[in-house]
Amino acid sequence: MARPKNIVVTGANRGIGLELVKQLITKFNPDNIFATYRDPENSKDLLQLASQNGNLHAVILDVRDTDKYADFVTNVESTTQGAGINLLINNSGFFNKENNTSLSQLDKADLMYHFEINTLAPMMLTKAFLPLLEKGSKANGSQPLGIGRAAVLQVSTNMGSIGDNTSGGAYGYRISKTALNQASKNMSLDLLPKGILVIPLHPGWVKTDMGGSNALITTEECVTGILSVLENLNEDTNGHFMRFDGKEALW
Ligand code: NDP
């Protein structure tokens, strides 16, 4: 089984991100997992988990603070002692359900806020971690391409799908994730020669603060599926828009 030794996950204090951290630890027992959060007050579960697992490092990061990325990378580099990273999961996301639902409600600042978190941050953080992803891939060059070498998971949504859009609305969220999908596809082509795979992924409609209580699946079901997709990630699925259940999503 391919095993990512060093992992970075954003937005890991609640919802899908917190469950990702839990299952990544159980399944892969990574050497290091760096899990970001913003506010200790709503991150108690993550901080408690970190106090119980020496390989889990909770790191404060607001993904809008791109000027803090270099320090984060330096921190990861020194802890991993030159091993690089094998898996970057850009999970942090924002969906303003109160606004931006119809054209008449469009607000420029709100649109920009969605873009900052859902598009620019995953792009810029991937750029920042590129040297460590390359190191991770090179250091494990005898392994097949995938999470045993280096991979980036961009947590997207089928609401970013153009082909699957039958209900309109939610402009900021939809278009920022559509842009993320294009960026992910681009990266998958640009980074393949460096031995780094990239996929955007729809995690399902998940019972979290964002997904709400009517959602169809639990975080446990969602993340079990995501980890299976990651385990099976290879050159054939590189750059494909995947779903948590292993099927392909519609672009
Ligand atoms: P939640 O709302 O439960 O959690 C969102 C996470 O993103 C939190 O950890 C939050 O941190 C973090 N976040 C938000 N803004 C920032 C920021 N500026 N900097 C750093 N972190 C930030 O959402 P989910 O767990 O449901 O969603 C996770 C991902 O899955 C998102 O990308 C979302 O778009 C995607 N998704 C979710 C679906 C669902 O049904 N739940 C469906 C499709 C996609 P904080 O606590 O500090 O706010």
mmCIF file of C-alpha atoms and ligand atoms in Angstrom:
data_model
loop_
_atom_site.group_PDB
_atom_site.id
_atom_site.type_symbol
_atom_site.label_atom_id
_atom_site.label_comp_id
_atom_site.label_asym_id
_atom_site.label_seq_id
_atom_site.Cartn_x
_atom_site.Cartn_y
_atom_site.Cartn_z
ATOM 1 C CA MET A 1 0.000 0.000 0.000
ATOM 2 C CA ALA A 2 1.290 3.452 -0.936
ATOM 3 C CA ARG A 3 1.921 5.410 2.245
ATOM 4 C CA PRO A 4 2.293 9.192 2.348
ATOM 5 C CA LYS A 5 4.919 9.884 5.016
ATOM 6 C CA ASN A 6 4.483 13.636 5.290
ATOM 7 C CA ILE A 7 1.099 15.296 4.814
ATOM 8 C CA VAL A 8 -0.354 18.832 4.921
ATOM 9 C CA VAL A 9 -4.114 19.429 5.355
ATOM 10 C CA THR A 10 -5.794 22.860 5.514
ATOM 11 C CA GLY A 11 -9.029 23.647 7.342
ATOM 12 C CA ALA A 12 -8.499 20.674 9.638
ATOM 13 C CA ASN A 13 -10.313 21.865 12.760
ATOM 14 C CA ARG A 14 -13.841 20.801 11.816
ATOM 15 C CA GLY A 15 -15.956 19.093 9.169
ATOM 16 C CA ILE A 16 -14.294 17.098 6.416
ATOM 17 C CA GLY A 17 -10.813 18.393 7.306
ATOM 18 C CA LEU A 18 -10.920 17.127 10.893
ATOM 19 C CA GLU A 19 -12.143 13.705 9.768
ATOM 20 C CA LEU A 20 -9.396 13.612 7.118
ATOM 21 C CA VAL A 21 -6.795 14.100 9.839
ATOM 22 C CA LYS A 22 -8.325 11.359 12.003
ATOM 23 C CA GLN A 23 -8.497 8.791 9.220
ATOM 24 C CA LEU A 24 -5.116 9.723 7.695
ATOM 25 C CA ILE A 25 -3.478 9.052 11.062
ATOM 26 C CA THR A 26 -5.268 5.732 11.546
ATOM 27 C CA LYS A 27 -4.775 4.497 8.012
ATOM 28 C CA PHE A 28 -1.244 5.638 7.191
ATOM 29 C CA ASN A 29 0.421 6.452 10.514
ATOM 30 C CA PRO A 30 2.355 9.201 8.707
ATOM 31 C CA ASP A 31 5.686 10.460 10.028
ATOM 32 C CA ASN A 32 4.212 13.962 10.155
ATOM 33 C CA ILE A 33 0.856 15.508 9.458
ATOM 34 C CA PHE A 34 0.527 19.292 9.498
ATOM 35 C CA ALA A 35 -3.076 20.350 10.088
ATOM 36 C CA THR A 36 -4.089 23.983 9.877
ATOM 37 C CA TYR A 37 -6.689 25.862 11.892
ATOM 38 C CA ARG A 38 -7.444 29.512 12.610
ATOM 39 C CA ASP A 39 -9.068 29.893 16.000
ATOM 40 C CA PRO A 40 -8.211 27.724 19.028
ATOM 41 C CA GLU A 41 -11.745 28.301 20.318
ATOM 42 C CA ASN A 42 -13.360 26.254 17.520
ATOM 43 C CA SER A 43 -10.431 23.850 17.118
ATOM 44 C CA LYS A 44 -10.535 21.979 20.422
ATOM 45 C CA ASP A 45 -10.969 18.513 18.879
ATOM 46 C CA LEU A 46 -7.973 19.032 16.603
ATOM 47 C CA LEU A 47 -5.811 20.437 19.394
ATOM 48 C CA GLN A 48 -6.727 17.539 21.659
ATOM 49 C CA LEU A 49 -5.888 15.066 18.900
ATOM 50 C CA ALA A 50 -2.527 16.796 18.447
ATOM 51 C CA SER A 51 -1.815 16.489 22.171
ATOM 52 C CA GLN A 52 -2.375 12.713 21.852
ATOM 53 C CA ASN A 53 -0.432 12.143 18.596
ATOM 54 C CA GLY A 54 3.190 13.228 18.408
ATOM 55 C CA ASN A 55 3.155 13.108 14.608
ATOM 56 C CA LEU A 56 0.239 15.586 14.354
ATOM 57 C CA HIS A 57 1.271 19.235 14.269
ATOM 58 C CA ALA A 58 -1.534 21.793 14.503
ATOM 59 C CA VAL A 59 -0.518 25.001 12.713
ATOM 60 C CA ILE A 60 -2.364 28.313 12.751
ATOM 61 C CA LEU A 61 -3.021 29.562 9.225
ATOM 62 C CA ASP A 62 -5.654 31.744 7.652
ATOM 63 C CA VAL A 63 -5.269 30.703 4.027
ATOM 64 C CA ARG A 64 -5.922 34.302 2.919
ATOM 65 C CA ASP A 65 -2.564 35.249 4.507
ATOM 66 C CA THR A 66 -0.386 34.293 1.569
ATOM 67 C CA ASP A 67 2.532 36.179 3.122
ATOM 68 C CA LYS A 68 2.574 33.556 5.920
ATOM 69 C CA TYR A 69 3.015 30.636 3.523
ATOM 70 C CA ALA A 70 6.821 30.873 3.422
ATOM 71 C CA ASP A 71 7.053 30.493 7.221
ATOM 72 C CA PHE A 72 4.686 27.521 7.095
ATOM 73 C CA VAL A 73 6.818 25.833 4.421
ATOM 74 C CA THR A 74 10.002 26.511 6.421
ATOM 75 C CA ASN A 75 8.380 24.968 9.500
ATOM 76 C CA VAL A 76 7.363 21.857 7.528
ATOM 77 C CA GLU A 77 10.793 21.608 5.895
ATOM 78 C CA SER A 78 12.659 21.706 9.185
ATOM 79 C CA THR A 79 10.358 19.175 10.881
ATOM 80 C CA THR A 80 10.491 16.766 7.947
ATOM 81 C CA GLN A 81 14.288 17.142 7.738
ATOM 82 C CA GLY A 82 14.525 17.341 3.977
ATOM 83 C CA ALA A 83 12.161 14.442 3.247
ATOM 84 C CA GLY A 84 9.673 16.762 1.503
ATOM 85 C CA ILE A 85 5.929 16.157 1.537
ATOM 86 C CA ASN A 86 3.928 13.452 -0.193
ATOM 87 C CA LEU A 87 0.399 14.780 0.094
ATOM 88 C CA LEU A 88 -1.055 18.291 0.179
ATOM 89 C CA ILE A 89 -4.800 18.516 0.788
ATOM 90 C CA ASN A 90 -6.286 21.942 0.101
ATOM 91 C CA ASN A 91 -9.512 21.448 2.018
ATOM 92 C CA SER A 92 -10.289 24.909 3.464
ATOM 93 C CA GLY A 93 -13.359 26.308 1.782
ATOM 94 C CA PHE A 94 -15.957 29.006 2.101
ATOM 95 C CA PHE A 95 -19.592 29.143 0.998
ATOM 96 C CA ASN A 96 -21.646 32.181 1.936
ATOM 97 C CA LYS A 97 -25.118 30.691 1.928
ATOM 98 C CA GLU A 98 -26.650 33.998 3.030
ATOM 99 C CA ASN A 99 -25.534 36.026 0.038
ATOM 100 C CA ASN A 100 -24.637 35.726 -3.630
ATOM 101 C CA THR A 101 -27.535 33.400 -4.332
ATOM 102 C CA SER A 102 -29.031 35.429 -7.145
ATOM 103 C CA LEU A 103 -27.723 37.893 -9.710
ATOM 104 C CA SER A 104 -29.515 40.799 -8.035
ATOM 105 C CA GLN A 105 -27.699 40.073 -4.772
ATOM 106 C CA LEU A 106 -24.205 39.936 -6.267
ATOM 107 C CA ASP A 107 -21.640 41.715 -4.154
ATOM 108 C CA LYS A 108 -18.106 42.310 -5.414
ATOM 109 C CA ALA A 109 -16.426 41.920 -2.009
ATOM 110 C CA ASP A 110 -18.292 38.676 -1.394
ATOM 111 C CA LEU A 111 -17.280 37.291 -4.803
ATOM 112 C CA MET A 112 -13.656 38.223 -4.149
ATOM 113 C CA TYR A 113 -13.778 36.575 -0.717
ATOM 114 C CA HIS A 114 -14.923 33.292 -2.291
ATOM 115 C CA PHE A 115 -12.131 33.512 -4.849
ATOM 116 C CA GLU A 116 -9.516 34.271 -2.233
ATOM 117 C CA ILE A 117 -10.299 31.169 -0.179
ATOM 118 C CA ASN A 118 -11.561 28.685 -2.771
ATOM 119 C CA THR A 119 -9.300 29.472 -5.746
ATOM 120 C CA LEU A 120 -6.295 31.659 -4.991
ATOM 121 C CA ALA A 121 -5.332 30.030 -1.678
ATOM 122 C CA PRO A 122 -5.169 26.450 -3.027
ATOM 123 C CA MET A 123 -3.193 27.697 -6.036
ATOM 124 C CA MET A 124 -0.735 29.772 -4.035
ATOM 125 C CA LEU A 125 -0.281 27.156 -1.313
ATOM 126 C CA THR A 126 0.445 24.492 -3.932
ATOM 127 C CA LYS A 127 3.009 26.871 -5.445
ATOM 128 C CA ALA A 128 4.556 27.446 -2.017
ATOM 129 C CA PHE A 129 4.844 23.707 -1.335
ATOM 130 C CA LEU A 130 6.088 22.833 -4.809
ATOM 131 C CA PRO A 131 9.758 22.436 -3.749
ATOM 132 C CA LEU A 132 8.735 20.098 -0.918
ATOM 133 C CA LEU A 133 6.389 18.130 -3.175
ATOM 134 C CA GLU A 134 9.253 17.702 -5.641
ATOM 135 C CA LYS A 135 11.521 16.517 -2.841
ATOM 136 C CA GLY A 136 8.850 14.071 -1.657
ATOM 137 C CA SER A 137 8.472 12.654 -5.143
ATOM 138 C CA LYS A 138 12.216 12.363 -5.765
ATOM 139 C CA ALA A 139 12.957 10.815 -2.372
ATOM 140 C CA ASN A 140 10.472 8.032 -3.158
ATOM 141 C CA GLY A 141 11.404 7.617 -6.792
ATOM 142 C CA SER A 142 11.260 3.829 -6.656
ATOM 143 C CA GLN A 143 7.506 3.970 -5.884
ATOM 144 C CA PRO A 144 4.775 4.310 -8.522
ATOM 145 C CA LEU A 145 3.386 7.825 -9.066
ATOM 146 C CA GLY A 146 0.755 8.615 -6.458
ATOM 147 C CA ILE A 147 0.519 9.399 -2.756
ATOM 148 C CA GLY A 148 3.612 7.303 -2.064
ATOM 149 C CA ARG A 149 5.505 9.961 -4.047
ATOM 150 C CA ALA A 150 3.694 13.305 -4.277
ATOM 151 C CA ALA A 151 0.090 14.342 -4.841
ATOM 152 C CA VAL A 152 -2.188 17.337 -4.371
ATOM 153 C CA LEU A 153 -5.878 16.922 -3.558
ATOM 154 C CA GLN A 154 -7.969 20.009 -4.254
ATOM 155 C CA VAL A 155 -11.261 19.667 -2.399
ATOM 156 C CA SER A 156 -13.745 20.998 -4.935
ATOM 157 C CA THR A 157 -17.481 20.441 -5.370
ATOM 158 C CA ASN A 158 -19.974 19.404 -8.019
ATOM 159 C CA MET A 159 -21.381 22.930 -7.549
ATOM 160 C CA GLY A 160 -18.319 23.985 -9.544
ATOM 161 C CA SER A 161 -19.375 21.697 -12.372
ATOM 162 C CA ILE A 162 -20.712 23.433 -15.478
ATOM 163 C CA GLY A 163 -22.227 20.243 -16.905
ATOM 164 C CA ASP A 164 -24.013 19.447 -13.648
ATOM 165 C CA ASN A 165 -25.429 22.922 -13.008
ATOM 166 C CA THR A 166 -29.214 22.630 -13.163
ATOM 167 C CA SER A 167 -30.256 25.080 -10.451
ATOM 168 C CA GLY A 168 -28.215 28.300 -10.860
ATOM 169 C CA GLY A 169 -27.505 30.690 -7.983
ATOM 170 C CA ALA A 170 -24.575 30.556 -5.534
ATOM 171 C CA TYR A 171 -22.416 32.544 -7.935
ATOM 172 C CA GLY A 172 -19.403 33.118 -5.696
ATOM 173 C CA TYR A 173 -19.107 29.536 -4.538
ATOM 174 C CA ARG A 174 -19.782 27.980 -7.934
ATOM 175 C CA ILE A 175 -17.422 30.086 -10.023
ATOM 176 C CA SER A 176 -14.584 30.021 -7.493
ATOM 177 C CA LYS A 177 -14.673 26.206 -7.472
ATOM 178 C CA THR A 178 -15.006 26.039 -11.286
ATOM 179 C CA ALA A 179 -11.834 28.117 -11.463
ATOM 180 C CA LEU A 180 -10.192 25.783 -8.941
ATOM 181 C CA ASN A 181 -11.056 22.847 -11.200
ATOM 182 C CA GLN A 182 -9.363 24.497 -14.177
ATOM 183 C CA ALA A 183 -6.323 25.378 -12.049
ATOM 184 C CA SER A 184 -6.158 21.773 -10.838
ATOM 185 C CA LYS A 185 -6.330 20.369 -14.363
ATOM 186 C CA ASN A 186 -3.587 22.771 -15.418
ATOM 187 C CA MET A 187 -1.391 21.773 -12.484
ATOM 188 C CA SER A 188 -1.928 18.090 -13.218
ATOM 189 C CA LEU A 189 -0.406 18.643 -16.661
ATOM 190 C CA ASP A 190 2.360 21.001 -15.535
ATOM 191 C CA LEU A 191 3.471 18.945 -12.526
ATOM 192 C CA LEU A 192 3.349 15.441 -13.990
ATOM 193 C CA PRO A 193 6.930 15.711 -15.331
ATOM 194 C CA LYS A 194 8.010 16.502 -11.752
ATOM 195 C CA GLY A 195 6.345 13.321 -10.494
ATOM 196 C CA ILE A 196 3.482 15.164 -8.767
ATOM 197 C CA LEU A 197 -0.163 14.197 -9.388
ATOM 198 C CA VAL A 198 -3.095 16.604 -8.898
ATOM 199 C CA ILE A 199 -6.844 15.993 -8.729
ATOM 200 C CA PRO A 200 -9.880 18.106 -7.934
ATOM 201 C CA LEU A 201 -12.460 16.071 -6.007
ATOM 202 C CA HIS A 202 -16.153 16.375 -5.127
ATOM 203 C CA PRO A 203 -16.477 15.054 -1.559
ATOM 204 C CA GLY A 204 -20.228 14.367 -1.793
ATOM 205 C CA TRP A 205 -22.961 16.265 0.029
ATOM 206 C CA VAL A 206 -21.631 15.930 3.554
ATOM 207 C CA LYS A 207 -23.159 16.588 6.985
ATOM 208 C CA THR A 208 -20.942 19.467 8.172
ATOM 209 C CA ASP A 209 -21.541 23.105 9.070
ATOM 210 C CA MET A 210 -21.322 23.836 5.352
ATOM 211 C CA GLY A 211 -23.302 20.853 4.085
ATOM 212 C CA GLY A 212 -26.049 21.109 6.735
ATOM 213 C CA SER A 213 -27.991 18.375 8.483
ATOM 214 C CA ASN A 214 -29.980 17.337 5.386
ATOM 215 C CA ALA A 215 -26.799 16.277 3.605
ATOM 216 C CA LEU A 216 -26.595 12.718 2.329
ATOM 217 C CA ILE A 217 -23.430 11.334 3.904
ATOM 218 C CA THR A 218 -21.438 11.597 7.116
ATOM 219 C CA THR A 219 -17.876 12.903 7.284
ATOM 220 C CA GLU A 220 -16.769 9.323 8.051
ATOM 221 C CA GLU A 221 -18.333 7.948 4.835
ATOM 222 C CA CYS A 222 -16.999 10.889 2.831
ATOM 223 C CA VAL A 223 -13.425 10.559 4.060
ATOM 224 C CA THR A 224 -13.340 6.751 3.785
ATOM 225 C CA GLY A 225 -14.199 7.291 0.121
ATOM 226 C CA ILE A 226 -11.655 10.083 -0.366
ATOM 227 C CA LEU A 227 -8.836 7.974 1.080
ATOM 228 C CA SER A 228 -9.726 5.128 -1.239
ATOM 229 C CA VAL A 229 -9.595 7.530 -4.222
ATOM 230 C CA LEU A 230 -6.217 8.779 -3.025
ATOM 231 C CA GLU A 231 -4.847 5.256 -2.583
ATOM 232 C CA ASN A 232 -5.825 4.438 -6.158
ATOM 233 C CA LEU A 233 -4.556 7.698 -7.622
ATOM 234 C CA ASN A 234 -2.158 7.082 -10.502
ATOM 235 C CA GLU A 235 -1.133 8.541 -13.833
ATOM 236 C CA ASP A 236 -4.441 7.410 -15.417
ATOM 237 C CA THR A 237 -6.622 9.340 -12.959
ATOM 238 C CA ASN A 238 -4.240 12.307 -12.704
ATOM 239 C CA GLY A 239 -6.107 15.527 -13.553
ATOM 240 C CA HIS A 240 -9.518 13.862 -13.553
ATOM 241 C CA PHE A 241 -12.390 15.470 -11.622
ATOM 242 C CA MET A 242 -13.090 12.682 -9.143
ATOM 243 C CA ARG A 243 -15.893 12.021 -6.664
ATOM 244 C CA PHE A 244 -15.522 10.599 -3.153
ATOM 245 C CA ASP A 245 -17.075 7.316 -4.340
ATOM 246 C CA GLY A 246 -14.392 6.714 -6.961
ATOM 247 C CA LYS A 247 -16.573 7.721 -9.903
ATOM 248 C CA GLU A 248 -15.738 10.634 -12.171
ATOM 249 C CA ALA A 249 -17.565 13.941 -11.716
ATOM 250 C CA LEU A 250 -18.830 15.947 -14.674
ATOM 251 C CA TRP A 251 -16.647 18.978 -15.462
HETATM 252 P P1 NDP B 1 -16.960 23.456 7.009
HETATM 253 O O1 NDP B 1 -17.679 24.752 6.823
HETATM 254 O O2 NDP B 1 -17.440 22.494 8.009
HETATM 255 O O3 NDP B 1 -15.398 23.744 7.283
HETATM 256 C C1 NDP B 1 -14.724 24.667 6.476
HETATM 257 C C2 NDP B 1 -13.258 24.611 6.850
HETATM 258 O O4 NDP B 1 -12.569 25.594 6.055
HETATM 259 C C3 NDP B 1 -13.026 24.990 8.317
HETATM 260 O O5 NDP B 1 -11.939 24.289 8.823
HETATM 261 C C4 NDP B 1 -12.696 26.470 8.209
HETATM 262 O O6 NDP B 1 -11.948 26.986 9.281
HETATM 263 C C5 NDP B 1 -11.863 26.454 6.939
HETATM 264 N N1 NDP B 1 -11.718 27.810 6.423
HETATM 265 C C6 NDP B 1 -12.669 28.661 5.998
HETATM 266 N N2 NDP B 1 -12.128 29.851 5.701
HETATM 267 C C7 NDP B 1 -10.796 29.734 5.939
HETATM 268 C C8 NDP B 1 -9.697 30.600 5.836
HETATM 269 N N3 NDP B 1 -9.829 31.874 5.422
HETATM 270 N N4 NDP B 1 -8.469 30.148 6.180
HETATM 271 C C9 NDP B 1 -8.301 28.879 6.622
HETATM 272 N N5 NDP B 1 -9.302 28.010 6.744
HETATM 273 C C10 NDP B 1 -10.541 28.442 6.401
HETATM 274 O O7 NDP B 1 -16.928 22.822 5.567
HETATM 275 P P2 NDP B 1 -16.720 21.308 5.050
HETATM 276 O O8 NDP B 1 -15.878 20.551 5.980
HETATM 277 O O9 NDP B 1 -18.038 20.810 4.668
HETATM 278 O O10 NDP B 1 -15.941 21.628 3.695
HETATM 279 C C11 NDP B 1 -14.595 21.275 3.452
HETATM 280 C C12 NDP B 1 -14.363 21.411 1.965
HETATM 281 O O11 NDP B 1 -15.292 20.562 1.270
HETATM 282 C C13 NDP B 1 -14.592 22.818 1.423
HETATM 283 O O12 NDP B 1 -13.607 23.138 0.480
HETATM 284 C C14 NDP B 1 -15.956 22.728 0.756
HETATM 285 O O13 NDP B 1 -16.111 23.663 -0.278
HETATM 286 C C15 NDP B 1 -15.955 21.298 0.261
HETATM 287 N N6 NDP B 1 -17.278 20.727 0.026
HETATM 288 C C16 NDP B 1 -18.127 20.457 1.066
HETATM 289 C C17 NDP B 1 -19.365 19.892 0.811
HETATM 290 C C18 NDP B 1 -20.335 19.533 1.892
HETATM 291 O O14 NDP B 1 -21.430 19.028 1.570
HETATM 292 N N7 NDP B 1 -20.025 19.722 3.169
HETATM 293 C C19 NDP B 1 -19.805 19.590 -0.556
HETATM 294 C C20 NDP B 1 -18.824 19.907 -1.554
HETATM 295 C C21 NDP B 1 -17.622 20.443 -1.250
HETATM 296 P P3 NDP B 1 -12.661 27.867 10.455
HETATM 297 O O15 NDP B 1 -13.291 26.897 11.409
HETATM 298 O O16 NDP B 1 -11.542 28.648 11.030
HETATM 299 O O17 NDP B 1 -13.696 28.728 9.780
#
